[in-house]
Amino acid sequence: MRFGRRILLIVAALAIVLAAGACSPLEEAAFKDVNALREAHGLRWFDWNEDAYAKAVAWSEHMADEGRLSHSVLREGIPPGWRVLGENVAYAGSVEQAMAALEASPPHLANLLNPDFKSIAIGVVERDGRVWVTEVFVG
């Protein structure tokens, strides 16, 4: 039984790496952290949403350019076929700090744990000692 679980974990980790192949190492780490959080709460892992990835990165770039947090127009940049959308934005000194801040905020945590969301794209931009993070949720 332990061997089977170990194989399952290896296969799952490989699937995450392959699914998040187009993203940066910081984005991949955030993606793994989000899925670990969901697993700890008994939820299915998010799929990586490549279609929403450009939007997530572009919005993080926009916030870094403006020097302030703001939300995008959710429907813009998302292909049709979705039922529900959500977005978390944050900035901090590191991705870990940004993720911790999102998890500590009840409305942001609600997005992270929403079972209606099936996939996520995470855009991370580093600028002037800060990391800007946009999480786009699609269900």
Short mmCIF file of C-alpha atoms in Angstrom, two decimals:
data_model
loop_
_atom_site.label_atom_id
_atom_site.label_comp_id
_atom_site.label_asym_id
_atom_site.label_seq_id
_atom_site.Cartn_x
_atom_site.Cartn_y
_atom_site.Cartn_z
CA MET A 1 0.00 0.00 0.00
CA ARG A 2 2.79 2.45 0.86
CA PHE A 3 4.54 1.65 -2.42
CA GLY A 4 1.33 2.35 -4.37
CA ARG A 5 0.84 5.71 -2.63
CA ARG A 6 4.47 6.63 -3.29
CA ILE A 7 4.06 5.86 -7.00
CA LEU A 8 0.84 7.88 -7.07
CA LEU A 9 2.63 10.87 -5.50
CA ILE A 10 5.49 10.63 -8.01
CA VAL A 11 3.04 10.48 -10.92
CA ALA A 12 1.08 13.43 -9.50
CA ALA A 13 4.26 15.49 -9.07
CA LEU A 14 5.29 14.70 -12.65
CA ALA A 15 1.84 15.73 -13.89
CA ILE A 16 2.20 19.08 -12.11
CA VAL A 17 5.60 19.70 -13.67
CA LEU A 18 4.33 18.82 -17.13
CA ALA A 19 1.10 20.80 -16.72
CA ALA A 20 2.95 23.88 -15.50
CA GLY A 21 5.70 23.55 -18.10
CA ALA A 22 5.14 26.97 -19.66
CA CYS A 23 5.43 28.87 -16.41
CA SER A 24 8.41 30.17 -14.45
CA PRO A 25 9.91 28.33 -11.45
CA LEU A 26 8.23 30.84 -9.09
CA GLU A 27 4.87 30.25 -10.75
CA GLU A 28 5.38 26.49 -10.63
CA ALA A 29 6.17 26.70 -6.89
CA ALA A 30 3.02 28.76 -6.29
CA PHE A 31 0.98 26.25 -8.32
CA LYS A 32 2.31 23.37 -6.20
CA ASP A 33 1.60 25.31 -2.98
CA VAL A 34 -1.99 26.02 -4.03
CA ASN A 35 -2.58 22.36 -4.86
CA ALA A 36 -1.02 21.24 -1.56
CA LEU A 37 -3.42 23.60 0.25
CA ARG A 38 -6.38 22.17 -1.66
CA GLU A 39 -5.26 18.61 -0.94
CA ALA A 40 -4.95 19.41 2.77
CA HIS A 41 -8.61 20.48 2.66
CA GLY A 42 -9.75 17.35 0.83
CA LEU A 43 -10.24 19.09 -2.53
CA ARG A 44 -9.14 17.99 -5.98
CA TRP A 45 -6.05 19.63 -7.39
CA PHE A 46 -6.38 22.46 -9.87
CA ASP A 47 -5.46 21.86 -13.48
CA TRP A 48 -3.08 24.42 -14.98
CA ASN A 49 -5.01 26.77 -17.26
CA GLU A 50 -2.70 27.72 -20.11
CA ASP A 51 -5.49 29.78 -21.74
CA ALA A 52 -5.62 32.10 -18.70
CA TYR A 53 -1.86 32.22 -18.14
CA ALA A 54 -1.17 35.19 -20.46
CA LYS A 55 -3.89 37.17 -18.67
CA ALA A 56 -2.38 36.37 -15.24
CA VAL A 57 1.12 37.42 -16.28
CA ALA A 58 -0.11 40.54 -18.07
CA TRP A 59 -2.10 41.62 -15.02
CA SER A 60 0.88 41.14 -12.70
CA GLU A 61 2.95 43.25 -15.15
CA HIS A 62 0.22 45.91 -15.11
CA MET A 63 0.15 46.07 -11.30
CA ALA A 64 3.96 46.24 -11.16
CA ASP A 65 3.93 49.08 -13.71
CA GLU A 66 1.28 50.96 -11.69
CA GLY A 67 2.90 50.16 -8.34
CA ARG A 68 -0.43 49.20 -6.77
CA LEU A 69 -2.85 46.30 -6.43
CA SER A 70 -5.98 46.23 -8.56
CA HIS A 71 -8.27 43.70 -10.16
CA SER A 72 -8.67 43.01 -13.85
CA VAL A 73 -11.91 42.73 -15.75
CA LEU A 74 -12.33 39.00 -15.26
CA ARG A 75 -13.96 38.14 -18.58
CA GLU A 76 -11.26 39.86 -20.64
CA GLY A 77 -8.64 37.44 -21.93
CA ILE A 78 -10.52 34.27 -20.96
CA PRO A 79 -11.79 32.05 -23.80
CA PRO A 80 -15.48 31.09 -23.76
CA GLY A 81 -16.68 27.95 -22.03
CA TRP A 82 -16.27 28.94 -18.39
CA ARG A 83 -19.10 28.96 -15.82
CA VAL A 84 -17.40 30.86 -13.00
CA LEU A 85 -14.29 33.04 -12.71
CA GLY A 86 -12.28 34.43 -9.82
CA GLU A 87 -9.08 36.34 -9.19
CA ASN A 88 -6.63 36.87 -6.34
CA VAL A 89 -3.93 39.53 -6.47
CA ALA A 90 -1.07 40.19 -4.08
CA TYR A 91 2.40 41.64 -3.77
CA ALA A 92 5.10 40.95 -1.22
CA GLY A 93 8.83 40.48 -0.84
CA SER A 94 8.59 36.87 -2.00
CA VAL A 95 6.13 34.44 -3.55
CA GLU A 96 5.95 32.59 -0.24
CA GLN A 97 4.96 35.81 1.57
CA ALA A 98 2.35 36.64 -1.09
CA MET A 99 0.87 33.13 -0.89
CA ALA A 100 0.78 33.28 2.92
CA ALA A 101 -1.03 36.64 2.78
CA LEU A 102 -3.63 35.24 0.36
CA GLU A 103 -4.19 32.17 2.54
CA ALA A 104 -4.59 34.38 5.64
CA SER A 105 -7.33 36.46 4.00
CA PRO A 106 -10.79 34.83 4.20
CA PRO A 107 -12.04 36.07 0.78
CA HIS A 108 -8.82 35.02 -0.96
CA LEU A 109 -8.76 31.68 0.83
CA ALA A 110 -12.37 31.15 -0.28
CA ASN A 111 -11.22 31.43 -3.91
CA LEU A 112 -8.32 29.04 -3.31
CA LEU A 113 -10.67 26.47 -1.77
CA ASN A 114 -13.72 27.00 -3.99
CA PRO A 115 -14.72 23.58 -5.36
CA ASP A 116 -16.44 25.24 -8.34
CA PHE A 117 -13.04 26.33 -9.68
CA LYS A 118 -11.36 23.55 -11.67
CA SER A 119 -8.24 25.28 -13.02
CA ILE A 120 -5.87 28.12 -12.26
CA ALA A 121 -3.23 30.25 -13.93
CA ILE A 122 -0.68 32.10 -11.81
CA GLY A 123 1.35 35.03 -13.10
CA VAL A 124 4.34 36.20 -11.05
CA VAL A 125 6.39 39.29 -11.89
CA GLU A 126 9.47 40.38 -9.95
CA ARG A 127 10.16 44.10 -9.90
CA ASP A 128 12.12 46.40 -7.57
CA GLY A 129 12.34 43.89 -4.73
CA ARG A 130 8.67 42.93 -4.90
CA VAL A 131 6.81 40.02 -6.38
CA TRP A 132 3.42 40.72 -7.96
CA VAL A 133 1.07 37.75 -8.11
CA THR A 134 -2.16 37.23 -10.03
CA GLU A 135 -4.16 34.04 -9.65
CA VAL A 136 -6.94 33.51 -12.20
CA PHE A 137 -9.48 30.82 -11.30
CA VAL A 138 -11.71 29.17 -13.89
CA GLY A 139 -14.62 26.82 -13.38
#
